PDB file of C-alpha atoms in Angstrom:
ATOM      1  CA  UNK C   1     -53.838 -89.610 -33.442  1.00  0.00           C
ATOM      2  CA  UNK C   2     -55.001 -86.059 -34.165  1.00  0.00           C
ATOM      3  CA  UNK C   3     -57.254 -87.443 -36.905  1.00  0.00           C
ATOM      4  CA  UNK C   4     -58.790 -90.015 -34.554  1.00  0.00           C
ATOM      5  CA  UNK C   5     -59.575 -87.267 -32.065  1.00  0.00           C
ATOM      6  CA  UNK C   6     -61.174 -85.175 -34.781  1.00  0.00           C
ATOM      7  CA  UNK C   7     -63.215 -88.159 -35.958  1.00  0.00           C
ATOM      8  CA  UNK C   8     -64.312 -88.922 -32.383  1.00  0.00           C
ATOM      9  CA  UNK C   9     -65.563 -85.343 -32.016  1.00  0.00           C
ATOM     10  CA  UNK C  10     -67.374 -85.392 -35.360  1.00  0.00           C
ATOM     11  CA  UNK C  11     -69.225 -88.544 -34.296  1.00  0.00           C
ATOM     12  CA  UNK C  12     -70.629 -86.923 -31.125  1.00  0.00           C
ATOM     13  CA  UNK C  13     -70.900 -83.259 -32.152  1.00  0.00           C
ATOM     14  CA  UNK C  14     -74.591 -83.604 -33.031  1.00  0.00           C
ATOM     15  CA  UNK C  15     -75.632 -84.775 -29.536  1.00  0.00           C
ATOM     16  CA  UNK C  16     -76.164 -81.252 -28.050  1.00  0.00           C
ATOM     17  CA  UNK C  17     -78.886 -80.604 -30.608  1.00  0.00           C
ATOM     18  CA  UNK C  18     -81.118 -83.374 -29.221  1.00  0.00           C
ATOM     19  CA  UNK C  19     -80.417 -83.618 -25.484  1.00  0.00           C
ATOM     20  CA  UNK C  20     -80.346 -81.496 -22.391  1.00  0.00           C
ATOM     21  CA  UNK C  21     -76.894 -80.221 -21.354  1.00  0.00           C
ATOM     22  CA  UNK C  22     -76.439 -82.645 -18.456  1.00  0.00           C
ATOM     23  CA  UNK C  23     -76.952 -85.655 -20.722  1.00  0.00           C
ATOM     24  CA  UNK C  24     -74.508 -84.142 -23.202  1.00  0.00           C
ATOM     25  CA  UNK C  25     -71.730 -83.802 -20.634  1.00  0.00           C
ATOM     26  CA  UNK C  26     -72.286 -87.408 -19.564  1.00  0.00           C
ATOM     27  CA  UNK C  27     -72.158 -88.622 -23.155  1.00  0.00           C
ATOM     28  CA  UNK C  28     -69.091 -86.537 -24.052  1.00  0.00           C
ATOM     29  CA  UNK C  29     -67.181 -87.679 -20.983  1.00  0.00           C
ATOM     30  CA  UNK C  30     -68.028 -91.370 -21.378  1.00  0.00           C
ATOM     31  CA  UNK C  31     -67.448 -91.292 -25.144  1.00  0.00           C
ATOM     32  CA  UNK C  32     -64.011 -89.699 -24.923  1.00  0.00           C
ATOM     33  CA  UNK C  33     -63.053 -91.872 -21.939  1.00  0.00           C
ATOM     34  CA  UNK C  34     -63.993 -95.012 -23.875  1.00  0.00           C
ATOM     35  CA  UNK C  35     -62.259 -94.021 -27.106  1.00  0.00           C
ATOM     36  CA  UNK C  36     -59.096 -92.834 -25.324  1.00  0.00           C
ATOM     37  CA  UNK C  37     -59.000 -96.059 -23.290  1.00  0.00           C
ATOM     38  CA  UNK C  38     -59.367 -98.112 -26.458  1.00  0.00           C
ATOM     39  CA  UNK C  39     -56.633 -96.178 -28.223  1.00  0.00           C
ATOM     40  CA  UNK C  40     -54.267 -96.626 -25.293  1.00  0.00           C
ATOM     41  CA  UNK C  41     -55.053-100.342 -24.987  1.00  0.00           C
ATOM     42  CA  UNK C  42     -54.570-101.068 -28.700  1.00  0.00           C
ATOM     43  CA  UNK C  43     -51.859 -98.517 -29.376  1.00  0.00           C
ATOM     44  CA  UNK C  44     -48.841 -99.514 -31.388  1.00  0.00           C
ATOM     45  CA  UNK C  45     -47.553 -95.945 -31.694  1.00  0.00           C
ATOM     46  CA  UNK C  46     -44.152 -95.048 -30.359  1.00  0.00           C
ATOM     47  CA  UNK C  47     -45.454 -92.020 -28.477  1.00  0.00           C
ATOM     48  CA  UNK C  48     -45.726 -91.951 -24.712  1.00  0.00           C
ATOM     49  CA  UNK C  49     -49.114 -92.192 -23.032  1.00  0.00           C
ATOM     50  CA  UNK C  50     -49.057 -88.441 -22.465  1.00  0.00           C
ATOM     51  CA  UNK C  51     -48.162 -87.787 -26.103  1.00  0.00           C
ATOM     52  CA  UNK C  52     -50.998 -89.994 -27.327  1.00  0.00           C
ATOM     53  CA  UNK C  53     -53.499 -88.286 -25.050  1.00  0.00           C
ATOM     54  CA  UNK C  54     -52.361 -84.799 -26.032  1.00  0.00           C
ATOM     55  CA  UNK C  55     -52.569 -85.602 -29.755  1.00  0.00           C
ATOM     56  CA  UNK C  56     -55.993 -87.211 -29.329  1.00  0.00           C
ATOM     57  CA  UNK C  57     -57.225 -84.317 -27.187  1.00  0.00           C
ATOM     58  CA  UNK C  58     -56.022 -81.693 -29.648  1.00  0.00           C
ATOM     59  CA  UNK C  59     -57.811 -83.453 -32.472  1.00  0.00           C
ATOM     60  CA  UNK C  60     -60.974 -83.840 -30.434  1.00  0.00           C
ATOM     61  CA  UNK C  61     -61.033 -80.194 -29.416  1.00  0.00           C
ATOM     62  CA  UNK C  62     -59.657 -78.395 -32.471  1.00  0.00           C
ATOM     63  CA  UNK C  63     -63.046 -77.532 -33.934  1.00  0.00           C
ATOM     64  CA  UNK C  64     -64.678 -76.760 -30.604  1.00  0.00           C
ATOM     65  CA  UNK C  65     -61.956 -74.379 -29.480  1.00  0.00           C
ATOM     66  CA  UNK C  66     -61.970 -72.531 -32.782  1.00  0.00           C
ATOM     67  CA  UNK C  67     -65.720 -71.945 -32.446  1.00  0.00           C
ATOM     68  CA  UNK C  68     -65.274 -70.660 -28.897  1.00  0.00           C
ATOM     69  CA  UNK C  69     -62.463 -68.349 -30.007  1.00  0.00           C
ATOM     70  CA  UNK C  70     -64.604 -66.684 -32.679  1.00  0.00           C
ATOM     71  CA  UNK C  71     -67.730 -66.117 -30.597  1.00  0.00           C
ATOM     72  CA  UNK C  72     -66.915 -66.345 -26.906  1.00  0.00           C
ATOM     73  CA  UNK C  73     -70.079 -64.842 -25.404  1.00  0.00           C
ATOM     74  CA  UNK C  74     -72.493 -66.942 -27.431  1.00  0.00           C
ATOM     75  CA  UNK C  75     -70.625 -70.192 -26.752  1.00  0.00           C
ATOM     76  CA  UNK C  76     -69.792 -69.876 -23.042  1.00  0.00           C
ATOM     77  CA  UNK C  77     -72.625 -72.236 -22.168  1.00  0.00           C
ATOM     78  CA  UNK C  78     -71.186 -75.077 -24.253  1.00  0.00           C
ATOM     79  CA  UNK C  79     -67.622 -74.680 -22.980  1.00  0.00           C
ATOM     80  CA  UNK C  80     -68.496 -77.315 -20.384  1.00  0.00           C
ATOM     81  CA  UNK C  81     -68.501 -79.902 -23.189  1.00  0.00           C
ATOM     82  CA  UNK C  82     -64.813 -79.152 -23.814  1.00  0.00           C
ATOM     83  CA  UNK C  83     -64.085 -79.600 -20.119  1.00  0.00           C
ATOM     84  CA  UNK C  84     -66.039 -82.888 -20.035  1.00  0.00           C
ATOM     85  CA  UNK C  85     -64.145 -84.241 -23.046  1.00  0.00           C
ATOM     86  CA  UNK C  86     -60.769 -83.252 -21.598  1.00  0.00           C
ATOM     87  CA  UNK C  87     -61.641 -84.767 -18.242  1.00  0.00           C
ATOM     88  CA  UNK C  88     -62.727 -88.010 -19.900  1.00  0.00           C
ATOM     89  CA  UNK C  89     -59.430 -88.205 -21.815  1.00  0.00           C
ATOM     90  CA  UNK C  90     -57.402 -87.387 -18.692  1.00  0.00           C
ATOM     91  CA  UNK C  91     -59.217 -90.003 -16.598  1.00  0.00           C
ATOM     92  CA  UNK C  92     -58.645 -92.615 -19.308  1.00  0.00           C
ATOM     93  CA  UNK C  93     -54.921 -91.901 -19.156  1.00  0.00           C
ATOM     94  CA  UNK C  94     -54.882 -92.206 -15.374  1.00  0.00           C
ATOM     95  CA  UNK C  95     -56.771 -95.498 -15.482  1.00  0.00           C
ATOM     96  CA  UNK C  96     -54.453 -96.851 -18.177  1.00  0.00           C
ATOM     97  CA  UNK C  97     -51.322 -95.901 -16.245  1.00  0.00           C
ATOM     98  CA  UNK C  98     -52.392 -97.236 -12.840  1.00  0.00           C
ATOM     99  CA  UNK C  99     -54.640-100.217 -13.750  1.00  0.00           C
ATOM    100  CA  UNK C 100     -55.950-100.562 -10.210  1.00  0.00           C
ATOM    101  CA  UNK C 101     -59.527-101.095  -9.048  1.00  0.00           C
ATOM    102  CA  UNK C 102     -59.373 -98.165  -6.631  1.00  0.00           C
ATOM    103  CA  UNK C 103     -58.205 -95.857  -9.432  1.00  0.00           C
ATOM    104  CA  UNK C 104     -61.132 -96.944 -11.605  1.00  0.00           C
ATOM    105  CA  UNK C 105     -63.475 -96.375  -8.677  1.00  0.00           C
ATOM    106  CA  UNK C 106     -62.005 -92.929  -8.009  1.00  0.00           C
ATOM    107  CA  UNK C 107     -62.370 -92.005 -11.694  1.00  0.00           C
ATOM    108  CA  UNK C 108     -66.016 -93.096 -11.600  1.00  0.00           C
ATOM    109  CA  UNK C 109     -66.570 -90.927  -8.522  1.00  0.00           C
ATOM    110  CA  UNK C 110     -64.923 -87.962 -10.272  1.00  0.00           C
ATOM    111  CA  UNK C 111     -67.183 -88.461 -13.303  1.00  0.00           C
ATOM    112  CA  UNK C 112     -70.292 -88.641 -11.143  1.00  0.00           C
ATOM    113  CA  UNK C 113     -69.282 -85.619  -9.054  1.00  0.00           C
ATOM    114  CA  UNK C 114     -68.488 -83.594 -12.170  1.00  0.00           C
ATOM    115  CA  UNK C 115     -71.761 -84.392 -13.908  1.00  0.00           C
ATOM    116  CA  UNK C 116     -74.014 -84.113 -10.866  1.00  0.00           C
ATOM    117  CA  UNK C 117     -72.601 -81.066  -9.090  1.00  0.00           C
ATOM    118  CA  UNK C 118     -70.179 -79.172 -11.289  1.00  0.00           C
ATOM    119  CA  UNK C 119     -72.316 -79.046 -14.437  1.00  0.00           C
ATOM    120  CA  UNK C 120     -75.288 -77.556 -12.586  1.00  0.00           C
ATOM    121  CA  UNK C 121     -73.052 -74.994 -10.899  1.00  0.00           C
ATOM    122  CA  UNK C 122     -71.543 -74.148 -14.289  1.00  0.00           C
ATOM    123  CA  UNK C 123     -74.920 -73.496 -15.883  1.00  0.00           C
ATOM    124  CA  UNK C 124     -76.144 -71.485 -12.901  1.00  0.00           C
ATOM    125  CA  UNK C 125     -73.006 -69.322 -13.049  1.00  0.00           C
ATOM    126  CA  UNK C 126     -73.114 -68.824 -16.831  1.00  0.00           C
ATOM    127  CA  UNK C 127     -76.811 -67.974 -16.801  1.00  0.00           C
ATOM    128  CA  UNK C 128     -76.361 -65.461 -13.989  1.00  0.00           C
ATOM    129  CA  UNK C 129     -73.597 -63.540 -15.779  1.00  0.00           C
TER     130      UNK C 129
END
């Protein structure tokens, strides 16, 4: 599962080079939500849902977190991508566990709220400091 998370990150790690930050957070969140949902739906592992999501999340974020640890000030702006990926994985787990239309709708609202309001506030705060 760790390897699948790492592979999922390596597939999308080039996106920030070509897009504006808001598009990147959308793509990271949707990508990790989709892959985590697919893994949970097709999973034949004997781990719990939480264990699968933790292993996938650690693999997806291992390289990103190591980069942030080495050069914190220069990478503060892109820390939002880590948050978007984690939120996408967490929302996939919630949707998988509940399997209810209202839960899917609430997760969509959370994604929209995060990408419309929180990302802009994040960039304003990071640029001001």
